[in-house]
Coordinates of C-alpha atoms and ligand atoms in Angstrom, one line a residue:
X1 CA 14.5 2.4 34.4
X2 CA 17.3 4.4 31.4
X3 CA 19.9 2.6 32.2
X4 CA 20.1 0.2 28.7
X5 CA 22.5 -2.0 29.3
X6 CA 20.9 -3.9 33.4
X7 CA 16.8 -3.2 31.8
X8 CA 17.3 -7.0 29.7
X9 CA 18.4 -7.9 34.1
X10 CA 15.9 -5.9 35.9
X11 CA 13.2 -7.5 33.1
X12 CA 14.1 -11.2 33.8
X13 CA 14.9 -10.7 37.2
X14 CA 11.5 -9.1 37.3
X15 CA 9.6 -11.5 35.0
X16 CA 10.5 -14.3 37.7
X17 CA 9.9 -12.7 40.8
X18 CA 6.5 -12.1 39.9
X19 CA 5.6 -15.6 38.1
X20 CA 5.9 -14.3 34.2
X21 CA 9.3 -16.0 33.1
X22 CA 11.0 -18.9 35.0
X23 CA 14.2 -21.0 33.7
X24 CA 12.7 -24.0 32.2
X25 CA 13.4 -27.0 35.4
X26 CA 16.0 -24.8 37.4
X27 CA 15.6 -27.3 40.2
X28 CA 17.9 -28.7 38.5
X29 CA 19.8 -25.9 37.0
X30 CA 17.8 -25.3 34.5
X31 CA 18.0 -26.2 30.8
X32 CA 19.6 -24.0 27.9
X33 CA 17.7 -21.6 26.3
X34 CA 14.2 -22.7 27.2
X35 CA 12.2 -20.7 29.0
X36 CA 9.0 -22.2 31.1
X37 CA 5.6 -19.1 31.4
X38 CA 4.6 -18.4 34.9
X39 CA 1.0 -18.3 36.0
X40 CA 1.3 -14.2 34.8
X41 CA 3.2 -14.7 31.7
X42 CA 0.4 -17.3 30.9
X43 CA -1.8 -14.5 30.6
X44 CA 0.0 -12.4 28.8
X45 CA 0.9 -14.7 26.4
X46 CA -2.5 -15.7 25.9
X47 CA -3.4 -11.9 25.7
X48 CA -1.1 -10.9 22.9
X49 CA -1.9 -13.9 20.9
X50 CA -6.1 -13.0 21.1
X51 CA -4.7 -9.9 19.9
X52 CA -3.2 -11.2 16.4
X53 CA -5.5 -13.8 15.7
X54 CA -8.2 -11.5 16.1
X55 CA -7.1 -8.8 14.4
X56 CA -5.5 -11.6 11.6
X57 CA -7.8 -14.5 11.3
X58 CA -11.6 -13.3 12.8
X59 CA -11.2 -9.9 11.2
X60 CA -10.6 -10.7 8.4
X61 CA -12.6 -12.1 5.4
X62 CA -10.5 -13.5 2.9
X63 CA -8.1 -14.9 6.3
X64 CA -8.5 -18.3 8.2
X65 CA -6.4 -20.4 10.9
X66 CA -5.3 -23.6 11.3
X67 CA -3.6 -26.1 14.2
X68 CA -0.4 -27.4 12.0
X69 CA 1.2 -31.2 13.6
X70 CA 4.0 -30.5 14.9
X71 CA 6.0 -33.4 13.1
X72 CA 5.9 -33.6 9.5
X73 CA 6.6 -35.9 6.7
X74 CA 10.5 -35.8 6.5
X75 CA 10.4 -35.2 2.6
X76 CA 8.6 -31.0 3.9
X77 CA 11.6 -30.3 4.8
X78 CA 13.9 -31.8 1.6
X79 CA 11.6 -29.9 -0.2
X80 CA 11.0 -27.6 1.9
X81 CA 15.4 -26.8 1.8
X82 CA 15.8 -27.2 4.9
X83 CA 17.4 -30.5 5.3
X84 CA 20.5 -28.8 2.6
X85 CA 19.8 -25.1 3.5
X86 CA 18.7 -23.9 7.1
X87 CA 21.8 -23.4 8.6
X88 CA 24.2 -20.4 9.6
X89 CA 27.3 -20.3 9.3
X90 CA 29.4 -20.2 12.7
X91 CA 32.6 -19.9 14.0
X92 CA 34.6 -20.2 17.7
X93 CA 36.5 -18.0 18.9
X94 CA 40.1 -19.6 19.5
X95 CA 40.7 -18.4 23.7
X96 CA 37.2 -17.6 25.0
X97 CA 36.0 -21.1 23.3
X98 CA 32.6 -19.1 22.0
X99 CA 30.9 -19.7 19.3
X100 CA 29.6 -16.9 16.7
X101 CA 27.7 -16.4 14.3
X102 CA 29.2 -15.2 11.4
X103 CA 26.4 -12.8 10.2
X104 CA 25.9 -11.4 13.1
X105 CA 29.4 -10.5 14.5
X106 CA 29.3 -8.8 11.0
X107 CA 25.9 -7.3 11.6
X108 CA 26.9 -5.9 15.4
X109 CA 29.8 -4.5 13.9
X110 CA 27.4 -2.1 11.1
X111 CA 25.0 -1.1 14.2
X112 CA 28.2 0.2 15.7
X113 CA 29.0 2.5 12.9
X114 CA 26.2 3.2 12.8
X115 CA 25.4 4.7 16.2
X116 CA 28.1 6.1 15.8
X117 CA 25.6 8.6 13.2
X118 CA 23.0 8.3 15.1
X119 CA 25.9 10.3 17.7
X120 CA 26.9 13.1 14.9
X121 CA 22.7 13.6 14.5
X122 CA 22.8 14.3 18.4
X123 CA 25.2 16.4 19.1
X124 CA 23.6 18.7 16.0
X125 CA 20.4 18.7 16.9
X126 CA 21.5 19.4 20.6
X127 CA 23.8 22.3 19.1
X128 CA 21.4 23.5 16.4
X129 CA 17.9 23.5 17.9
X130 CA 15.6 24.6 15.9
X131 CA 16.8 25.1 13.0
X132 CA 18.2 22.2 12.8
X133 CA 17.6 20.2 8.9
X134 CA 18.1 16.3 10.5
X135 CA 18.2 15.1 6.0
X136 CA 20.1 17.8 4.7
X137 CA 22.8 17.0 7.8
X138 CA 22.1 13.0 6.8
X139 CA 22.6 14.0 3.4
X140 CA 26.6 15.8 4.0
X141 CA 27.9 15.6 6.7
X142 CA 31.2 14.1 6.2
X143 CA 31.2 12.1 9.3
X144 CA 28.0 10.6 8.8
X145 CA 28.7 10.0 4.9
X146 CA 31.5 8.0 5.7
X147 CA 29.9 5.4 8.2
X148 CA 27.3 4.8 5.3
X149 CA 29.6 4.2 2.9
X150 CA 31.5 2.2 5.3
X151 CA 28.6 0.1 5.9
X152 CA 27.5 0.0 2.2
X153 CA 31.2 -2.2 1.8
X154 CA 30.8 -4.7 4.4
X155 CA 26.7 -5.2 3.5
X156 CA 27.9 -5.6 -0.1
X157 CA 31.0 -7.8 0.5
X158 CA 28.7 -9.6 3.3
X159 CA 26.3 -10.6 0.5
X160 CA 28.1 -11.4 -1.8
X161 CA 29.9 -14.2 0.1
X162 CA 26.9 -15.7 1.9
X163 CA 24.9 -16.2 -1.3
X164 CA 27.6 -17.7 -3.0
X165 CA 28.1 -20.0 0.9
X166 CA 31.7 -18.2 0.9
X167 CA 32.7 -19.2 3.9
X168 CA 36.4 -18.1 3.4
X169 CA 35.4 -14.6 1.8
X170 CA 33.6 -14.2 5.2
X171 CA 36.2 -15.5 7.8
X172 CA 38.0 -12.9 5.5
X173 CA 36.0 -10.4 5.9
X174 CA 36.1 -10.9 9.7
X175 CA 40.2 -10.5 10.0
X176 CA 39.5 -7.2 7.5
X177 CA 37.6 -5.9 10.1
X178 CA 39.5 -7.1 12.5
X179 CA 36.3 -7.9 14.6
X180 CA 37.5 -9.2 18.3
X181 CA 35.9 -11.4 20.0
X182 CA 33.8 -10.0 22.9
X183 CA 34.8 -12.2 25.9
X184 CA 38.6 -12.4 25.1
X185 CA 39.2 -9.8 23.2
X186 CA 40.8 -11.8 21.1
X187 CA 40.9 -11.9 17.2
X188 CA 42.1 -16.0 17.3
X189 CA 39.5 -17.6 15.6
X190 CA 38.3 -20.6 13.4
X191 CA 37.3 -21.2 10.2
X192 CA 33.9 -20.4 9.4
X193 CA 31.4 -23.4 9.6
X194 CA 27.7 -24.7 8.8
X195 CA 25.5 -25.8 10.9
X196 CA 22.0 -27.0 10.7
X197 CA 19.8 -25.9 12.6
X198 CA 16.4 -28.9 12.6
X199 CA 16.7 -30.9 15.6
X200 CA 15.5 -34.4 14.9
X201 CA 14.3 -37.8 17.0
X202 CA 13.4 -40.8 15.8
X203 CA 9.3 -42.2 14.8
X204 CA 8.0 -45.5 16.2
X205 CA 10.4 -48.9 16.8
X206 CA 11.8 -49.0 13.2
X207 CA 15.7 -47.8 13.1
X208 CA 17.5 -45.6 10.4
X209 CA 17.1 -42.7 8.5
X210 CA 13.6 -43.8 7.1
X211 CA 12.4 -42.9 9.9
X212 CA 14.6 -39.8 11.1
X213 CA 12.1 -36.8 11.2
X214 CA 12.3 -33.1 12.7
X215 CA 10.7 -30.4 15.0
X216 CA 9.3 -27.8 12.6
X217 CA 11.9 -25.2 12.3
X218 CA 8.5 -22.7 11.0
X219 CA 5.1 -23.1 11.3
X220 CA 4.6 -21.8 8.0
X221 CA 5.2 -25.3 6.0
X222 CA 1.6 -27.4 7.7
X223 CA 0.7 -24.1 6.3
X224 CA 1.7 -25.1 2.7
X225 CA 0.9 -28.3 2.8
X226 CA -2.6 -28.1 3.4
X227 CA -2.9 -25.2 0.8
X228 CA -5.4 -26.7 -1.2
X229 CA -7.3 -28.4 1.8
X230 CA -8.2 -25.2 3.2
X231 CA -8.8 -23.8 0.2
X232 CA -11.5 -25.8 -1.1
X233 CA -13.6 -27.4 2.0
X234 CA -13.4 -22.6 2.6
X235 CA -14.5 -21.8 -0.5
X236 CA -11.3 -19.4 -0.7
X237 CA -10.8 -16.9 -3.5
X238 CA -7.3 -15.0 -4.1
X239 CA -6.1 -13.6 -2.2
X240 CA -6.8 -15.6 0.2
X241 CA -4.6 -15.9 3.9
X242 CA -3.9 -18.9 6.1
X243 CA -3.4 -18.1 9.3
X244 CA -1.7 -20.3 12.3
X245 CA 0.1 -20.1 16.0
X246 CA 2.4 -22.8 17.2
X247 CA 5.3 -24.4 18.3
X248 CA 9.0 -24.0 16.4
X249 CA 12.3 -25.7 17.7
X250 CA 15.7 -24.3 16.1
X251 CA 18.9 -25.6 17.7
X252 CA 20.2 -21.9 17.6
X253 CA 24.5 -21.6 18.1
X254 CA 24.1 -18.9 19.9
X255 CA 21.1 -18.8 22.7
X256 CA 21.4 -16.0 25.4
X257 CA 19.6 -13.1 26.0
X258 CA 16.7 -15.0 27.2
X259 CA 12.7 -14.8 26.1
X260 CA 14.6 -13.2 22.7
X261 CA 16.4 -16.5 21.7
X262 CA 14.8 -19.5 22.3
X263 CA 15.5 -23.6 20.5
X264 CA 12.3 -23.6 21.3
X265 CA 9.6 -21.1 20.9
X266 CA 6.4 -19.4 19.7
X267 CA 5.6 -18.4 15.8
X268 CA 2.9 -16.6 15.2
X269 CA 2.9 -16.8 11.3
X270 CA 0.3 -16.0 8.2
X271 CA 1.0 -16.8 4.6
X272 CA -1.0 -14.8 2.0
X273 CA -1.7 -16.0 -1.6
X274 CA -1.4 -13.8 -4.2
X275 CA -1.7 -13.7 -8.1
X276 CA 1.5 -14.5 -9.9
X277 CA 2.4 -10.7 -10.5
X278 CA 0.8 -8.9 -8.2
X279 CA 3.0 -9.9 -4.7
X280 CA 4.9 -6.1 -4.7
X281 CA 1.6 -4.3 -4.1
X282 CA -0.1 -7.1 -1.0
X283 CA 4.4 -7.8 0.6
X284 CA 3.9 -3.1 1.0
X285 CA 0.6 -3.9 1.8
X286 CA 1.3 -6.4 4.9
X287 CA 3.8 -3.4 5.5
X288 CA 1.8 -1.3 6.5
X289 CA -0.4 -3.7 8.1
X290 CA 2.0 -5.4 10.6
X291 CA 3.7 -1.4 11.8
X292 CA 0.0 0.0 12.7
X293 CA -0.4 -3.5 14.6
X294 CA 2.3 -3.1 16.7
X295 CA 2.0 1.0 17.0
X296 CA -2.3 0.8 18.3
X297 CA -0.2 -1.7 20.9
X298 CA 1.1 2.5 22.4
X299 CA 4.9 1.8 23.3
X300 CA 6.8 4.4 21.3
X301 CA 6.3 4.8 17.8
X302 CA 10.2 5.2 18.0
X303 CA 10.6 1.8 19.3
X304 CA 10.2 0.7 15.5
X305 CA 12.2 0.5 12.7
X306 CA 12.0 -1.9 9.4
X307 CA 14.8 -3.6 8.4
X308 CA 15.8 -4.9 4.5
X309 CA 17.4 -8.2 5.0
X310 CA 20.8 -8.4 2.6
X311 CA 20.7 -11.9 2.2
X312 CA 17.0 -12.7 1.1
X313 CA 16.9 -16.6 1.4
X314 CA 16.7 -19.0 -1.1
X315 CA 12.7 -18.8 -1.0
X316 CA 12.3 -14.5 -1.8
X317 CA 12.6 -12.0 -4.1
X318 CA 12.3 -9.0 -1.3
X319 CA 11.6 -9.7 2.8
X320 CA 12.5 -6.8 5.4
X321 CA 11.8 -7.1 9.6
X322 CA 9.8 -5.3 11.8
X323 CA 12.9 -5.1 14.5
X324 CA 12.0 -3.8 17.5
X325 CA 14.0 -1.4 20.4
X326 CA 14.7 -4.1 22.6
X327 CA 17.0 -3.6 25.3
X328 CA 20.3 -5.1 23.8
X329 CA 19.1 -2.3 20.9
X330 CA 17.2 -2.8 17.7
X331 CA 16.7 -6.5 16.7
X332 CA 14.7 -7.8 14.5
X333 CA 10.8 -8.7 16.2
X334 CA 8.7 -10.1 12.9
X335 CA 9.2 -10.1 8.7
X336 CA 7.9 -9.9 6.3
X337 CA 9.2 -12.1 3.0
X338 CA 7.4 -12.9 -0.6
X339 CA 8.1 -16.3 -0.5
X340 CA 7.3 -16.4 -4.6
X341 CA 5.7 -19.7 -5.2
X342 CA 9.2 -21.4 -4.4
X343 CA 7.4 -23.6 -1.1
X344 CA 4.5 -24.5 -3.6
X345 CA 5.7 -25.3 -5.8
X346 CA 8.3 -27.2 -4.4
X347 CA 5.9 -29.5 -2.7
X348 CA 4.1 -29.7 -5.6
X349 CA 7.2 -31.7 -7.6
X350 CA 8.5 -33.3 -4.0
X351 CA 4.4 -34.7 -3.6
X352 CA 3.9 -35.3 -7.4
X353 CA 1.0 -33.3 -6.3
X354 CA -0.7 -30.4 -7.8
X355 CA -1.0 -27.5 -5.3
X356 CA -2.2 -24.7 -8.1
X357 CA -5.9 -22.4 -7.8
X358 CA -8.0 -21.9 -10.6
X359 CA -8.5 -18.2 -11.2
X360 CA -12.3 -17.9 -11.9
X361 CA -11.7 -14.3 -13.3
X362 CA -8.7 -15.1 -15.5
X363 CA -10.0 -18.8 -16.3
X364 CA -6.6 -19.8 -15.2
X365 CA -5.1 -22.2 -13.2
X366 CA -1.3 -20.8 -11.4
X367 CA 0.5 -21.6 -9.0
X368 CA -0.3 -19.1 -6.4
X369 CA 2.6 -16.2 -5.0
X370 CA 2.8 -16.0 -1.2
X371 CA 3.7 -12.7 1.1
X372 CA 3.9 -13.8 4.4
X373 CA 3.9 -12.2 8.3
X374 CA 6.2 -14.1 10.3
X375 CA 6.3 -12.7 14.3
X376 CA 7.4 -14.4 17.4
X377 CA 5.6 -14.9 20.2
X378 CA 8.8 -14.7 22.9
X379 CA 9.8 -11.6 21.3
X380 CA 6.4 -9.4 21.5
X381 CA 6.3 -11.0 24.6
X382 CA 10.0 -9.8 25.8
X383 CA 9.0 -6.4 23.2
X384 CA 5.9 -5.2 25.4
X385 CA 7.5 -6.5 29.0
X386 CA 10.2 -4.0 28.9
X387 CA 8.7 -1.5 27.5
X388 CA 6.7 -1.6 29.9
X389 CA 8.2 -1.5 33.0
X390 CA 9.5 1.6 34.2
X391 CA 10.8 2.9 37.8
X392 CA 9.2 5.9 39.2
X393 CA 10.2 8.8 41.1
X394 CA 7.1 9.9 43.6
X395 CA 6.0 13.5 44.9
X396 CA 6.1 12.4 48.6
X397 CA 10.1 10.9 47.9
X398 CA 9.3 7.4 47.4
X399 CA 9.5 5.0 44.0
X400 CA 7.4 2.1 42.1
X401 CA 8.5 0.1 40.5
X402 CA 5.1 -0.4 37.8
X403 CA 4.7 -2.3 34.6
X404 CA 2.1 -0.1 32.4
X405 CA 1.4 -2.9 29.9
X406 CA -1.4 -2.7 27.6
X407 CA -4.4 -2.3 29.8
X408 CA -6.3 -4.9 27.8
X409 CA -2.9 -7.4 27.8
X410 CA -2.6 -7.6 31.7
X411 CA -3.1 -10.4 33.1
X412 CA -5.8 -9.5 35.0
X413 CA -7.3 -5.7 34.5
X414 CA -8.6 -5.2 38.0
X415 CA -7.6 -6.0 41.2
X416 CA -10.8 -6.3 43.7
X417 CA -9.7 -4.9 47.3
X418 CA -11.9 -5.3 50.7
X419 CA -10.1 -2.8 53.4
X420 CA -10.1 -4.4 56.2
X421 CA -10.6 -8.7 56.6
X422 CA -14.0 -8.5 58.6
X423 CA -17.6 -6.6 58.9
X424 CA -19.0 -7.9 55.6
X425 CA -16.0 -5.7 52.9
X426 CA -13.9 -9.8 51.8
X427 CA -18.1 -10.1 51.2
X428 CA -18.4 -7.8 49.7
X429 CA -15.8 -7.6 47.3
X430 CA -16.0 -11.2 46.7
X431 CA -19.7 -10.0 45.3
X432 CA -18.5 -7.9 43.4
X433 CA -15.6 -10.2 41.2
X434 CA -18.6 -13.1 40.9
X435 CA -20.1 -10.2 38.7
X436 CA -17.8 -9.2 36.8
X437 CA -15.2 -12.3 36.6
X438 CA -17.1 -13.4 33.6
X439 CA -16.4 -11.1 31.2
X440 CA -12.7 -9.2 33.4
X441 CA -9.5 -11.2 35.1
X442 CA -9.9 -9.8 39.4
X443 CA -7.7 -10.4 41.1
X444 CA -8.8 -11.2 45.2
X445 CA -6.8 -9.7 47.2
X446 CA -6.3 -8.3 51.2
X447 CA -3.3 -9.0 53.0
X448 CA -1.0 -5.9 54.1
X449 CA -2.3 -2.4 53.9
X450 CA -3.9 -0.9 51.3
X451 CA -0.6 0.5 49.9
X452 CA 1.3 -3.1 50.1
X453 CA -1.2 -4.7 48.0
X454 CA -1.0 -1.3 45.0
X455 CA 2.4 -1.2 44.6
X456 CA 1.8 -5.4 44.0
X457 CA -0.6 -4.5 41.7
X458 CA 1.6 -1.6 39.7
X459 CA 4.2 -4.1 39.5
X460 CA 2.1 -6.5 37.8
X461 CA 0.1 -4.6 35.0
X462 CA -2.8 -3.9 36.7
X463 CA -4.8 -1.9 35.2
X464 CA -7.4 -0.7 37.6
X465 CA -7.0 -1.5 42.0
X466 CA -11.6 -1.2 43.4
X467 CA -11.1 -0.4 47.0
X468 CA -14.2 -1.4 48.7
X469 CA -14.5 0.2 52.5
X470 CA -17.3 0.2 54.9
X471 CA -19.4 3.2 52.6
X472 CA -19.3 0.7 49.9
X473 CA -22.0 -0.8 52.0
X474 CA -24.2 1.5 52.3
X475 CA -24.3 3.1 48.8
X476 CA -23.4 0.9 46.9
X477 CA -20.1 3.1 45.4
X478 CA -16.1 1.6 46.2
X479 CA -12.9 3.5 45.5
X480 CA -11.7 2.8 42.4
X481 CA -7.6 3.7 41.2
X482 CA -6.0 4.1 37.9
X483 CA -2.9 2.1 37.9
X484 CA -0.9 4.8 35.7
X485 CA -2.4 7.9 36.8
X486 CA -2.9 6.5 40.5
X487 CA -6.2 9.1 40.9
X488 CA -9.3 7.6 42.6
X489 CA -12.8 8.1 42.3
X490 CA -15.5 7.2 44.0
X491 CA -18.1 5.9 41.5
X492 CA -21.2 3.2 42.0
X493 CA -20.6 -0.7 41.4
X494 CA -22.9 -1.2 38.7
X495 CA -20.8 1.3 37.0
X496 CA -17.9 -1.2 37.2
X497 CA -18.4 -3.1 34.9
X498 CA -18.3 -0.8 31.5
X499 CA -15.9 1.9 32.5
X500 CA -13.2 -1.8 33.2
X501 CA -15.3 -2.8 29.5
X502 CA -14.1 0.6 28.5
X503 CA -10.4 0.6 28.8
X504 CA -9.8 -2.3 28.5
X505 CA -11.2 -4.5 26.3
X506 CA -9.3 -5.7 23.0
X507 CA -11.4 -3.7 20.5
X508 CA -9.8 -0.5 22.9
X509 CA -6.8 -2.4 20.8
X510 CA -8.4 -3.0 16.9
X511 CA -10.6 -0.3 16.5
Ligands
ATP601 P1 17.0 -14.9 13.6 O1 17.6 -13.8 12.2 O2 16.7 -13.7 15.0 O3 17.6 -15.9 13.9 P2 15.6 -15.2 11.6 O4 15.3 -14.3 10.9 O5 15.5 -16.5 11.8 O6 15.8 -14.8 12.8 P3 12.5 -16.0 11.2 O7 12.7 -17.0 10.2 O8 12.4 -14.8 9.9 O9 13.8 -14.9 11.9 O10 11.4 -16.0 11.7 C1 10.6 -14.8 12.1 C2 10.3 -14.8 13.0 O11 9.8 -16.1 15.1 C3 11.2 -13.7 14.3 O12 11.0 -12.3 13.4 C4 11.5 -14.4 15.9 O13 9.8 -13.4 15.6 C5 11.0 -15.4 16.1 N1 12.0 -16.6 16.0 C6 12.9 -16.7 15.6 N2 14.1 -17.5 15.5 C7 12.9 -17.0 17.5 C8 14.2 -17.8 18.4 N3 15.4 -18.7 17.8 N4 13.9 -17.8 19.5 C9 12.4 -16.5 19.8 N5 11.6 -16.2 18.8 C10 12.3 -16.5 17.0

């Protein structure tokens, strides 16, 4: 699937056709930016969650997990700053009537310039081959350095405007750069306005402000308000982490691009509590750890990059994103933030309760500093799906569509197929499933030719297919086919379980 522009469309239609992701309430023409995970999607999603939970929680002695409620006391969101500051700057194009995030328009403008530089570098590589010194080229090529200066100038103006909440300056920057609406092509913009992203609803039957509550826009606050509960009941010693997987809700201004930006989504977050002054050490450590977690999936190291935040959030003293090369280009997949002691201090102030830790080594009480790693489960799903979907030309001239999912995340680990529907072959196949089903999600498939069945398993990413034939009844052997190499081997049924474990267990990623 070389054509990047078409890849997102292909991913969306493949996801629907095979039961990974459906538009929500589709029979009513859907609801914008909400999606349902189907029978295979929910398996894949659960496997991603498992991979995260196992590696972040169960494999760290000093990290534990919780499951906090979505509704929280409304003061939580006053304290966290979300009521006053969880805004996006929005701008409308008067001709197309399309709405945009002003900061995203500027980010995209800078990305275009960066891509121009990358083209220059590619040209250099082609021209000079082996002898090409990329670092020197980047530092000295006049086009590249000019582009870097341009980006830097835009970044500086954007940071200053956003930090000072100067919306007039944001609009001025968009006008000065002559950014046009991608739909109408016009530069006829409205003023920039702030828009709060929290959904609110009412609790109980009493009307009025006191009963207004919010759907949580991030899972992090459920961790902060439970900091002492967990620390005390779990006898946790700093440094330690609290992790959580759960739904979050944001009334996003523009929610396009499939499950990349939804109004209801799922986060996998971990807050790591450290001694004040040690946060930078841990920030760097977690950047490294998280990148390793991604790399283990084998989707290609070149598909990840760090991006430092241009404008730091009100609570952070350092922040970066791990960006992934999505079908739409490099975009944020995960955020790593040094949140200082901002959240715990705010909750102390608003609740009047102390949220401090007594450090026996220092013989001192303090409010811990926090490093957060926060990844969108749905974005992770999209990253995996889009990097795995491949079209391959086969030797006989035909083409196959294959979903090369990391084997341990695949919805089904193995498909068991009787060669024919008679002669006791289906019974033998079901016998094998009965042995394997405790450890591996298996699919039984007896319909159509074996070739067609292989293609179906390729399309849903099943790493192995096992065919039961007449010989199987005599000598207890089967043919096992590898999804990626398409190689087939004759093996004893008794070996299947160990073979599958070796190739598809989660531990292959975790080790
Ligand atoms: P963006 O800049 O793309 O809006 P963000 O910086 O607001 O994202 P964070 O607040 O850092 O995002 O949230 C942590 C993670 O949650 C993100 O890295 C992303 O993977 C995920 N996430 C955030 N908003 C959405 C959304 N609307 N839909 C799906 N995932 C999301």
